[in-house]
PDB file of N, CA and C in Angstrom:
ATOM      1  N   MET A 961      30.733  29.825  -3.073  1.00 50.00           N
ATOM      2  CA  MET A 961      28.884  31.103  -3.146  1.00 50.00           C
ATOM      3  C   MET A 961      28.297  29.517  -2.512  1.00 50.00           C
ATOM      4  N   SER A 962      27.071  30.395  -1.527  1.00 54.00           N
ATOM      5  CA  SER A 962      26.718  29.826  -0.974  1.00 54.00           C
ATOM      6  C   SER A 962      25.227  29.874  -0.903  1.00 54.00           C
ATOM      7  N   THR A 963      24.847  28.927  -1.159  1.00 65.00           N
ATOM      8  CA  THR A 963      23.124  29.287  -1.910  1.00 65.00           C
ATOM      9  C   THR A 963      22.200  27.937  -0.702  1.00 65.00           C
ATOM     10  N   SER A 964      22.018  29.299  -0.085  1.00 73.00           N
ATOM     11  CA  SER A 964      20.898  28.481   1.392  1.00 73.00           C
ATOM     12  C   SER A 964      19.820  28.337   2.207  1.00 73.00           C
ATOM     13  N   ILE A 965      18.624  27.284   1.643  1.00 76.00           N
ATOM     14  CA  ILE A 965      17.675  27.464   1.576  1.00 76.00           C
ATOM     15  C   ILE A 965      17.041  27.845   2.564  1.00 76.00           C
ATOM     16  N   PRO A 966      15.953  28.948   2.755  1.00 81.00           N
ATOM     17  CA  PRO A 966      15.499  29.499   3.919  1.00 81.00           C
ATOM     18  C   PRO A 966      14.687  28.185   4.520  1.00 81.00           C
ATOM     19  N   MET A 967      14.928  28.472   6.072  1.00 87.00           N
ATOM     20  CA  MET A 967      13.610  26.976   6.649  1.00 87.00           C
ATOM     21  C   MET A 967      12.863  27.499   7.372  1.00 87.00           C
ATOM     22  N   GLN A 968      12.001  26.759   7.264  1.00 87.00           N
ATOM     23  CA  GLN A 968      10.663  26.982   7.715  1.00 87.00           C
ATOM     24  C   GLN A 968       9.751  26.871   8.675  1.00 87.00           C
ATOM     25  N   LYS A 969       9.400  26.917   9.543  1.00 90.00           N
ATOM     26  CA  LYS A 969       8.786  26.813  11.077  1.00 90.00           C
ATOM     27  C   LYS A 969       7.550  25.871  10.668  1.00 90.00           C
ATOM     28  N   LEU A 970       6.901  24.483  11.001  1.00 86.00           N
ATOM     29  CA  LEU A 970       5.937  23.454  11.325  1.00 86.00           C
ATOM     30  C   LEU A 970       5.780  23.319  12.346  1.00 86.00           C
ATOM     31  N   VAL A 971       4.308  23.251  13.181  1.00 90.00           N
ATOM     32  CA  VAL A 971       4.362  22.545  14.699  1.00 90.00           C
ATOM     33  C   VAL A 971       3.369  21.765  14.053  1.00 90.00           C
ATOM     34  N   VAL A 972       3.330  20.622  14.668  1.00 88.00           N
ATOM     35  CA  VAL A 972       2.671  19.084  14.723  1.00 88.00           C
ATOM     36  C   VAL A 972       2.462  18.777  16.086  1.00 88.00           C
ATOM     37  N   ASP A 973       1.198  18.910  16.470  1.00 87.00           N
ATOM     38  CA  ASP A 973       1.188  18.472  17.886  1.00 87.00           C
ATOM     39  C   ASP A 973       1.759  19.331  18.785  1.00 87.00           C
ATOM     40  N   GLU A 974       1.671  19.830  19.050  1.00 88.00           N
ATOM     41  CA  GLU A 974       2.306  21.112  19.737  1.00 88.00           C
ATOM     42  C   GLU A 974       3.928  20.915  19.334  1.00 88.00           C
ATOM     43  N   THR A 975       4.972  20.566  18.829  1.00 93.00           N
ATOM     44  CA  THR A 975       6.245  20.096  18.585  1.00 93.00           C
ATOM     45  C   THR A 975       6.830  20.859  17.563  1.00 93.00           C
ATOM     46  N   ALA A 976       7.647  21.606  17.528  1.00 92.00           N
ATOM     47  CA  ALA A 976       8.375  22.720  15.965  1.00 92.00           C
ATOM     48  C   ALA A 976       9.085  22.114  15.651  1.00 92.00           C
ATOM     49  N   TYR A 977       9.045  21.884  14.290  1.00 93.00           N
ATOM     50  CA  TYR A 977      10.074  21.812  13.904  1.00 93.00           C
ATOM     51  C   TYR A 977      10.546  22.995  12.290  1.00 93.00           C
ATOM     52  N   GLU A 978      12.051  22.326  11.986  1.00 92.00           N
ATOM     53  CA  GLU A 978      11.763  23.563  11.061  1.00 92.00           C
ATOM     54  C   GLU A 978      12.698  22.646   9.786  1.00 92.00           C
ATOM     55  N   THR A 979      12.626  23.188   8.752  1.00 90.00           N
ATOM     56  CA  THR A 979      12.019  21.796   7.833  1.00 90.00           C
ATOM     57  C   THR A 979      11.946  22.860   6.069  1.00 90.00           C
ATOM     58  N   THR A 980      11.952  22.019   4.863  1.00 90.00           N
ATOM     59  CA  THR A 980      11.837  23.319   3.942  1.00 90.00           C
ATOM     60  C   THR A 980      11.052  22.626   2.702  1.00 90.00           C
ATOM     61  N   PHE A 981       9.934  23.705   2.693  1.00 86.00           N
ATOM     62  CA  PHE A 981       9.128  23.084   1.478  1.00 86.00           C
ATOM     63  C   PHE A 981       8.854  23.192   0.403  1.00 86.00           C
ATOM     64  N   THR A 982       8.487  22.235  -0.373  1.00 87.00           N
ATOM     65  CA  THR A 982       8.642  22.360  -2.143  1.00 87.00           C
ATOM     66  C   THR A 982       7.868  23.653  -2.994  1.00 87.00           C
ATOM     67  N   PRO A 983       7.990  24.385  -3.975  1.00 88.00           N
ATOM     68  CA  PRO A 983       7.127  24.827  -4.107  1.00 88.00           C
ATOM     69  C   PRO A 983       5.412  24.292  -4.644  1.00 88.00           C
ATOM     70  N   LYS A 984       6.278  23.282  -5.416  1.00 91.00           N
ATOM     71  CA  LYS A 984       4.815  21.679  -5.266  1.00 91.00           C
ATOM     72  C   LYS A 984       3.479  22.039  -4.498  1.00 91.00           C
ATOM     73  N   PHE A 985       4.550  22.322  -3.461  1.00 86.00           N
ATOM     74  CA  PHE A 985       3.894  22.227  -1.455  1.00 86.00           C
ATOM     75  C   PHE A 985       3.796  23.626  -1.195  1.00 86.00           C
ATOM     76  N   GLU A 986       3.988  24.289  -1.722  1.00 85.00           N
ATOM     77  CA  GLU A 986       3.762  25.788  -1.329  1.00 85.00           C
ATOM     78  C   GLU A 986       2.796  26.374  -2.540  1.00 85.00           C
ATOM     79  N   LYS A 987       2.321  25.931  -3.104  1.00 91.00           N
ATOM     80  CA  LYS A 987       1.053  26.068  -4.030  1.00 91.00           C
ATOM     81  C   LYS A 987      -0.123  26.054  -4.047  1.00 91.00           C
ATOM     82  N   ARG A 988       0.183  24.474  -3.320  1.00 90.00           N
ATOM     83  CA  ARG A 988      -1.472  23.635  -2.849  1.00 90.00           C
ATOM     84  C   ARG A 988      -2.498  24.357  -2.476  1.00 90.00           C
ATOM     85  N   LYS A 989      -3.308  24.140  -2.866  1.00 88.00           N
ATOM     86  CA  LYS A 989      -4.806  24.724  -2.576  1.00 88.00           C
ATOM     87  C   LYS A 989      -4.903  24.191  -1.141  1.00 88.00           C
ATOM     88  N   PRO A 990      -5.190  25.025  -0.670  1.00 82.00           N
ATOM     89  CA  PRO A 990      -6.047  23.875   0.908  1.00 82.00           C
ATOM     90  C   PRO A 990      -6.710  23.003   1.158  1.00 82.00           C
ATOM     91  N   TYR A 991      -7.137  22.072   1.371  1.00 74.00           N
ATOM     92  CA  TYR A 991      -8.454  21.099   1.308  1.00 74.00           C
ATOM     93  C   TYR A 991      -9.570  21.715   1.875  1.00 74.00           C
ATOM     94  N   CYS A 992     -10.296  21.091   1.331  1.00 74.00           N
ATOM     95  CA  CYS A 992     -11.653  21.685   1.780  1.00 74.00           C
ATOM     96  C   CYS A 992     -12.615  21.077   1.653  1.00 74.00           C
ATOM     97  N   PRO A 993     -13.412  20.221   2.769  1.00 69.00           N
ATOM     98  CA  PRO A 993     -14.013  18.979   2.571  1.00 69.00           C
ATOM     99  C   PRO A 993     -15.762  19.220   1.259  1.00 69.00           C
ATOM    100  N   SER A 994     -16.416  19.097   0.148  1.00 79.00           N
ATOM    101  CA  SER A 994     -16.694  19.304  -0.594  1.00 79.00           C
ATOM    102  C   SER A 994     -18.578  19.612   0.436  1.00 79.00           C
ATOM    103  N   ASN A 995     -18.465  18.639   1.537  1.00 88.00           N
ATOM    104  CA  ASN A 995     -19.510  19.689   2.001  1.00 88.00           C
ATOM    105  C   ASN A 995     -19.112  18.266   3.874  1.00 88.00           C
ATOM    106  N   PRO A 996     -18.673  19.638   4.137  1.00 84.00           N
ATOM    107  CA  PRO A 996     -18.484  18.968   5.571  1.00 84.00           C
ATOM    108  C   PRO A 996     -19.489  18.705   6.601  1.00 84.00           C
ATOM    109  N   LYS A 997     -20.430  17.915   6.092  1.00 92.00           N
ATOM    110  CA  LYS A 997     -21.679  17.394   6.888  1.00 92.00           C
ATOM    111  C   LYS A 997     -21.704  15.840   6.529  1.00 92.00           C
ATOM    112  N   GLU A 998     -20.746  15.709   5.567  1.00 94.00           N
ATOM    113  CA  GLU A 998     -20.440  14.413   4.798  1.00 94.00           C
ATOM    114  C   GLU A 998     -18.425  14.317   5.783  1.00 94.00           C
ATOM    115  N   LEU A 999     -18.563  12.207   5.888  1.00 94.00           N
ATOM    116  CA  LEU A 999     -17.090  11.976   6.446  1.00 94.00           C
ATOM    117  C   LEU A 999     -16.882  10.457   5.702  1.00 94.00           C
ATOM    118  N   ARG A1000     -16.019  10.840   5.137  1.00 94.00           N
ATOM    119  CA  ARG A1000     -16.089   9.941   3.739  1.00 94.00           C
ATOM    120  C   ARG A1000     -14.512   9.407   4.497  1.00 94.00           C
ATOM    121  N   ALA A1001     -14.167   7.955   3.504  1.00 94.00           N
ATOM    122  CA  ALA A1001     -13.468   7.076   3.830  1.00 94.00           C
ATOM    123  C   ALA A1001     -12.110   8.187   3.071  1.00 94.00           C
ATOM    124  N   VAL A1002     -11.155   8.116   3.380  1.00 91.00           N
ATOM    125  CA  VAL A1002      -9.995   8.695   3.079  1.00 91.00           C
ATOM    126  C   VAL A1002      -9.125   8.154   1.895  1.00 91.00           C
ATOM    127  N   LEU A1003      -8.915   6.978   2.908  1.00 93.00           N
ATOM    128  CA  LEU A1003      -8.017   5.555   2.205  1.00 93.00           C
ATOM    129  C   LEU A1003      -9.195   3.915   1.853  1.00 93.00           C
ATOM    130  N   PRO A1004      -8.833   3.199   1.309  1.00 96.00           N
ATOM    131  CA  PRO A1004      -9.637   1.778   1.688  1.00 96.00           C
ATOM    132  C   PRO A1004      -9.882   1.647   3.043  1.00 96.00           C
ATOM    133  N   CYS A1005     -10.665   0.694   3.501  1.00 97.00           N
ATOM    134  CA  CYS A1005     -10.584   0.497   5.168  1.00 97.00           C
ATOM    135  C   CYS A1005     -11.524  -0.663   5.513  1.00 97.00           C
ATOM    136  N   VAL A1006     -11.305  -1.512   6.360  1.00 97.00           N
ATOM    137  CA  VAL A1006     -12.126  -2.204   6.933  1.00 97.00           C
ATOM    138  C   VAL A1006     -12.744  -1.513   8.303  1.00 97.00           C
ATOM    139  N   VAL A1007     -14.167  -2.105   8.141  1.00 98.00           N
ATOM    140  CA  VAL A1007     -14.608  -1.152   9.580  1.00 98.00           C
ATOM    141  C   VAL A1007     -14.491  -2.107  10.927  1.00 98.00           C
ATOM    142  N   ARG A1008     -14.524  -1.197  12.002  1.00 98.00           N
ATOM    143  CA  ARG A1008     -13.914  -2.325  12.582  1.00 98.00           C
ATOM    144  C   ARG A1008     -14.275  -2.592  14.349  1.00 98.00           C
ATOM    145  N   SER A1009     -14.792  -0.727  14.100  1.00 97.00           N
ATOM    146  CA  SER A1009     -16.201  -0.693  15.603  1.00 97.00           C
ATOM    147  C   SER A1009     -16.798   0.111  15.251  1.00 97.00           C
ATOM    148  N   ILE A1010     -18.276   0.694  15.231  1.00 97.00           N
ATOM    149  CA  ILE A1010     -19.438   1.975  15.090  1.00 97.00           C
ATOM    150  C   ILE A1010     -19.296   2.088  16.399  1.00 97.00           C
ATOM    151  N   LEU A1011     -19.065   3.206  16.967  1.00 97.00           N
ATOM    152  CA  LEU A1011     -18.944   3.122  18.775  1.00 97.00           C
ATOM    153  C   LEU A1011     -20.171   4.890  19.074  1.00 97.00           C
ATOM    154  N   ILE A1012     -20.852   4.811  17.794  1.00 97.00           N
ATOM    155  CA  ILE A1012     -21.596   5.908  17.839  1.00 97.00           C
ATOM    156  C   ILE A1012     -23.275   5.213  17.176  1.00 97.00           C
ATOM    157  N   SER A1013     -24.785   5.979  17.209  1.00 96.00           N
ATOM    158  CA  SER A1013     -25.792   5.544  16.472  1.00 96.00           C
ATOM    159  C   SER A1013     -26.437   6.233  16.190  1.00 96.00           C
ATOM    160  N   THR A1014     -27.296   6.615  14.716  1.00 97.00           N
ATOM    161  CA  THR A1014     -27.872   7.947  14.659  1.00 97.00           C
ATOM    162  C   THR A1014     -29.136   7.969  15.327  1.00 97.00           C
ATOM    163  N   GLY A1015     -28.812   9.623  15.664  1.00 97.00           N
ATOM    164  CA  GLY A1015     -29.518  10.311  16.044  1.00 97.00           C
ATOM    165  C   GLY A1015     -28.741  10.599  17.444  1.00 97.00           C
ATOM    166  N   GLN A1016     -28.009  10.199  17.620  1.00 97.00           N
ATOM    167  CA  GLN A1016     -27.125  10.742  18.173  1.00 97.00           C
ATOM    168  C   GLN A1016     -26.299  11.573  18.256  1.00 97.00           C
ATOM    169  N   GLU A1017     -26.195  12.470  19.346  1.00 98.00           N
ATOM    170  CA  GLU A1017     -25.313  13.757  19.685  1.00 98.00           C
ATOM    171  C   GLU A1017     -24.339  13.558  19.560  1.00 98.00           C
ATOM    172  N   VAL A1018     -23.503  14.191  19.321  1.00 98.00           N
ATOM    173  CA  VAL A1018     -21.829  14.087  19.080  1.00 98.00           C
ATOM    174  C   VAL A1018     -21.017  15.421  19.111  1.00 98.00           C
ATOM    175  N   ARG A1019     -19.875  15.069  20.234  1.00 97.00           N
ATOM    176  CA  ARG A1019     -19.130  16.735  20.027  1.00 97.00           C
ATOM    177  C   ARG A1019     -17.766  16.505  19.420  1.00 97.00           C
ATOM    178  N   LYS A1020     -17.307  17.453  19.267  1.00 95.00           N
ATOM    179  CA  LYS A1020     -16.058  17.482  18.742  1.00 95.00           C
ATOM    180  C   LYS A1020     -14.896  16.861  19.030  1.00 95.00           C
ATOM    181  N   GLY A1021     -14.281  15.995  18.402  1.00 95.00           N
ATOM    182  CA  GLY A1021     -13.473  14.848  19.154  1.00 95.00           C
ATOM    183  C   GLY A1021     -14.293  14.067  19.626  1.00 95.00           C
ATOM    184  N   ASP A1022     -15.428  13.494  19.678  1.00 97.00           N
ATOM    185  CA  ASP A1022     -15.487  12.252  20.407  1.00 97.00           C
ATOM    186  C   ASP A1022     -15.624  11.012  18.965  1.00 97.00           C
ATOM    187  N   ARG A1023     -15.382   9.985  19.359  1.00 97.00           N
ATOM    188  CA  ARG A1023     -14.793   8.853  18.678  1.00 97.00           C
ATOM    189  C   ARG A1023     -16.162   8.371  18.231  1.00 97.00           C
ATOM    190  N   LEU A1024     -15.787   8.507  16.589  1.00 97.00           N
ATOM    191  CA  LEU A1024     -17.160   7.772  15.485  1.00 97.00           C
ATOM    192  C   LEU A1024     -16.693   6.585  15.687  1.00 97.00           C
ATOM    193  N   LEU A1025     -15.775   6.255  14.842  1.00 97.00           N
ATOM    194  CA  LEU A1025     -16.067   4.760  14.197  1.00 97.00           C
ATOM    195  C   LEU A1025     -14.576   3.951  14.342  1.00 97.00           C
ATOM    196  N   VAL A1026     -14.207   3.002  14.098  1.00 97.00           N
ATOM    197  CA  VAL A1026     -12.971   2.510  14.250  1.00 97.00           C
ATOM    198  C   VAL A1026     -12.698   1.474  13.340  1.00 97.00           C
ATOM    199  N   LEU A1027     -11.608   2.362  12.281  1.00 97.00           N
ATOM    200  CA  LEU A1027     -11.402   1.788  10.803  1.00 97.00           C
ATOM    201  C   LEU A1027     -10.090   1.309  11.117  1.00 97.00           C
ATOM    202  N   GLU A1028      -9.684   0.069  10.290  1.00 97.00           N
ATOM    203  CA  GLU A1028      -8.476  -0.915   9.466  1.00 97.00           C
ATOM    204  C   GLU A1028      -8.307  -0.709   8.587  1.00 97.00           C
ATOM    205  N   ALA A1029      -6.690   0.626   7.801  1.00 94.00           N
ATOM    206  CA  ALA A1029      -6.480   0.059   6.690  1.00 94.00           C
ATOM    207  C   ALA A1029      -4.823   0.412   7.038  1.00 94.00           C
ATOM    208  N   MET A1030      -4.348  -0.549   5.857  1.00 92.00           N
ATOM    209  CA  MET A1030      -2.724  -0.336   6.144  1.00 92.00           C
ATOM    210  C   MET A1030      -2.280  -1.659   7.106  1.00 92.00           C
ATOM    211  N   LYS A1031      -3.489  -2.116   7.834  1.00 92.00           N
ATOM    212  CA  LYS A1031      -2.498  -2.836   8.752  1.00 92.00           C
ATOM    213  C   LYS A1031      -2.512  -2.221  10.315  1.00 92.00           C
ATOM    214  N   MET A1032      -3.449  -1.085  10.768  1.00 95.00           N
ATOM    215  CA  MET A1032      -3.288  -0.312  11.349  1.00 95.00           C
ATOM    216  C   MET A1032      -4.889   0.273  11.524  1.00 95.00           C
ATOM    217  N   GLU A1033      -4.849   0.190  13.040  1.00 95.00           N
ATOM    218  CA  GLU A1033      -5.807   0.943  13.247  1.00 95.00           C
ATOM    219  C   GLU A1033      -6.225   2.480  13.500  1.00 95.00           C
ATOM    220  N   ASN A1034      -7.611   3.203  12.999  1.00 94.00           N
ATOM    221  CA  ASN A1034      -7.315   4.444  12.894  1.00 94.00           C
ATOM    222  C   ASN A1034      -8.428   4.554  13.907  1.00 94.00           C
ATOM    223  N   GLN A1035      -8.680   5.568  14.713  1.00 95.00           N
ATOM    224  CA  GLN A1035      -9.914   6.427  15.316  1.00 95.00           C
ATOM    225  C   GLN A1035     -10.415   7.477  14.326  1.00 95.00           C
ATOM    226  N   LEU A1036     -12.155   7.941  13.962  1.00 94.00           N
ATOM    227  CA  LEU A1036     -12.310   8.460  13.039  1.00 94.00           C
ATOM    228  C   LEU A1036     -13.361   9.244  14.291  1.00 94.00           C
ATOM    229  N   LEU A1037     -12.567  10.448  14.271  1.00 95.00           N
ATOM    230  CA  LEU A1037     -13.191  11.188  15.454  1.00 95.00           C
ATOM    231  C   LEU A1037     -13.994  12.523  14.240  1.00 95.00           C
ATOM    232  N   ALA A1038     -15.248  13.043  15.515  1.00 95.00           N
ATOM    233  CA  ALA A1038     -16.173  13.255  14.765  1.00 95.00           C
ATOM    234  C   ALA A1038     -15.280  15.696  14.781  1.00 95.00           C
ATOM    235  N   PRO A1039     -15.232  15.885  13.447  1.00 92.00           N
ATOM    236  CA  PRO A1039     -14.477  17.688  13.263  1.00 92.00           C
ATOM    237  C   PRO A1039     -15.668  18.359  13.968  1.00 92.00           C
ATOM    238  N   LEU A1040     -16.718  17.981  13.689  1.00 93.00           N
ATOM    239  CA  LEU A1040     -17.433  18.976  14.506  1.00 93.00           C
ATOM    240  C   LEU A1040     -18.490  18.630  15.485  1.00 93.00           C
ATOM    241  N   ASP A1041     -19.598  19.672  16.274  1.00 96.00           N
ATOM    242  CA  ASP A1041     -20.331  19.352  17.161  1.00 96.00           C
ATOM    243  C   ASP A1041     -21.826  18.877  16.507  1.00 96.00           C
ATOM    244  N   GLY A1042     -22.731  17.892  16.607  1.00 97.00           N
ATOM    245  CA  GLY A1042     -24.177  18.033  15.698  1.00 97.00           C
ATOM    246  C   GLY A1042     -24.736  16.642  16.174  1.00 97.00           C
ATOM    247  N   THR A1043     -25.367  16.711  15.353  1.00 98.00           N
ATOM    248  CA  THR A1043     -26.023  14.838  15.382  1.00 98.00           C
ATOM    249  C   THR A1043     -25.868  14.034  14.152  1.00 98.00           C
ATOM    250  N   ILE A1044     -26.086  12.975  14.487  1.00 98.00           N
ATOM    251  CA  ILE A1044     -25.642  12.322  13.116  1.00 98.00           C
ATOM    252  C   ILE A1044     -26.875  11.489  12.710  1.00 98.00           C
ATOM    253  N   LYS A1045     -27.031  11.480  11.562  1.00 98.00           N
ATOM    254  CA  LYS A1045     -28.368  11.701  10.607  1.00 98.00           C
ATOM    255  C   LYS A1045     -28.463  10.234   9.872  1.00 98.00           C
ATOM    256  N   THR A1046     -27.365   9.633   9.556  1.00 97.00           N
ATOM    257  CA  THR A1046     -26.917   8.308   9.165  1.00 97.00           C
ATOM    258  C   THR A1046     -25.586   7.602   8.898  1.00 97.00           C
ATOM    259  N   ILE A1047     -25.454   6.605   9.189  1.00 97.00           N
ATOM    260  CA  ILE A1047     -24.103   5.293   9.272  1.00 97.00           C
ATOM    261  C   ILE A1047     -24.487   4.805   8.046  1.00 97.00           C
ATOM    262  N   SER A1048     -23.921   4.969   7.217  1.00 96.00           N
ATOM    263  CA  SER A1048     -22.827   4.312   5.896  1.00 96.00           C
ATOM    264  C   SER A1048     -22.453   2.797   5.894  1.00 96.00           C
ATOM    265  N   ALA A1049     -21.847   3.070   6.910  1.00 94.00           N
ATOM    266  CA  ALA A1049     -20.541   1.616   7.409  1.00 94.00           C
ATOM    267  C   ALA A1049     -21.648   0.704   8.274  1.00 94.00           C
ATOM    268  N   HIS A1050     -21.242  -0.329   7.937  1.00 96.00           N
ATOM    269  CA  HIS A1050     -21.357  -1.819   8.909  1.00 96.00           C
ATOM    270  C   HIS A1050     -19.889  -2.654   8.593  1.00 96.00           C
ATOM    271  N   LEU A1051     -20.678  -2.657  11.103  1.00 96.00           N
ATOM    272  CA  LEU A1051     -19.571  -3.381  10.946  1.00 96.00           C
ATOM    273  C   LEU A1051     -18.984  -4.580  10.108  1.00 96.00           C
ATOM    274  N   GLY A1052     -17.494  -4.651   9.729  1.00 96.00           N
ATOM    275  CA  GLY A1052     -16.879  -5.985   8.656  1.00 96.00           C
ATOM    276  C   GLY A1052     -16.718  -5.393   7.886  1.00 96.00           C
ATOM    277  N   GLU A1053     -17.462  -4.612   7.111  1.00 96.00           N
ATOM    278  CA  GLU A1053     -17.260  -3.624   5.582  1.00 96.00           C
ATOM    279  C   GLU A1053     -16.271  -3.073   5.146  1.00 96.00           C
ATOM    280  N   THR A1054     -15.857  -3.942   4.240  1.00 97.00           N
ATOM    281  CA  THR A1054     -14.869  -3.515   3.130  1.00 97.00           C
ATOM    282  C   THR A1054     -15.429  -2.149   2.753  1.00 97.00           C
ATOM    283  N   ILE A1055     -14.611  -0.675   2.725  1.00 96.00           N
ATOM    284  CA  ILE A1055     -15.418   0.157   2.196  1.00 96.00           C
ATOM    285  C   ILE A1055     -13.656   0.902   1.218  1.00 96.00           C
ATOM    286  N   PRO A1056     -14.405   1.758   0.317  1.00 97.00           N
ATOM    287  CA  PRO A1056     -13.541   1.992  -1.041  1.00 97.00           C
ATOM    288  C   PRO A1056     -13.508   3.337  -0.338  1.00 97.00           C
ATOM    289  N   LYS A1057     -12.059   3.486  -0.741  1.00 95.00           N
ATOM    290  CA  LYS A1057     -11.853   4.948  -0.623  1.00 95.00           C
ATOM    291  C   LYS A1057     -12.986   6.140  -1.361  1.00 95.00           C
ATOM    292  N   GLY A1058     -13.321   7.258  -0.824  1.00 93.00           N
ATOM    293  CA  GLY A1058     -14.350   8.136  -0.975  1.00 93.00           C
ATOM    294  C   GLY A1058     -15.399   8.149  -0.747  1.00 93.00           C
ATOM    295  N   LYS A1059     -16.146   6.833   0.201  1.00 96.00           N
ATOM    296  CA  LYS A1059     -17.045   6.453   0.510  1.00 96.00           C
ATOM    297  C   LYS A1059     -17.376   7.437   1.785  1.00 96.00           C
ATOM    298  N   VAL A1060     -18.956   7.730   1.733  1.00 96.00           N
ATOM    299  CA  VAL A1060     -19.339   8.423   2.732  1.00 96.00           C
ATOM    300  C   VAL A1060     -19.959   7.553   3.629  1.00 96.00           C
ATOM    301  N   LEU A1061     -19.262   7.472   4.853  1.00 96.00           N
ATOM    302  CA  LEU A1061     -19.603   7.124   6.189  1.00 96.00           C
ATOM    303  C   LEU A1061     -20.267   7.138   6.834  1.00 96.00           C
ATOM    304  N   ILE A1062     -20.141   8.907   7.300  1.00 97.00           N
ATOM    305  CA  ILE A1062     -21.348   8.915   9.000  1.00 97.00           C
ATOM    306  C   ILE A1062     -22.342  10.776   7.836  1.00 97.00           C
ATOM    307  N   GLU A1063     -23.433  10.574   8.044  1.00 97.00           N
ATOM    308  CA  GLU A1063     -23.624  11.819   7.614  1.00 97.00           C
ATOM    309  C   GLU A1063     -24.082  12.746   8.822  1.00 97.00           C
ATOM    310  N   TYR A1064     -23.553  14.205   8.930  1.00 96.00           N
ATOM    311  CA  TYR A1064     -24.253  15.068   9.991  1.00 96.00           C
ATOM    312  C   TYR A1064     -26.106  14.975   9.302  1.00 96.00           C
ATOM    313  N   ALA A1065     -26.923  15.830  10.688  1.00 94.00           N
ATOM    314  CA  ALA A1065     -28.204  16.474  10.518  1.00 94.00           C
ATOM    315  C   ALA A1065     -28.197  17.483   9.720  1.00 94.00           C
TER     316      ALA A1065
END
């Protein structure tokens, strides 16, 4: 008797994969930021570079910060168009998970 698990298609960066999803994954709540105008640290990190300034207009996809987490540098990109209201991060600062880094006006 064969019990085949149905495969599902997953597309990441324009590459399609076939995989199975666990019941826990399928029942999860979709991610929704509590305030889309606040960018928070998703991991503890160190600020390596600040590429924008307060009052600057940014477009979705613009580079905002370079953060180092788990020995890797990661670029924080603008999730939407707008004006930078505040930058709470400082160069070289160690940031805890969840801290607000940038706030849009």
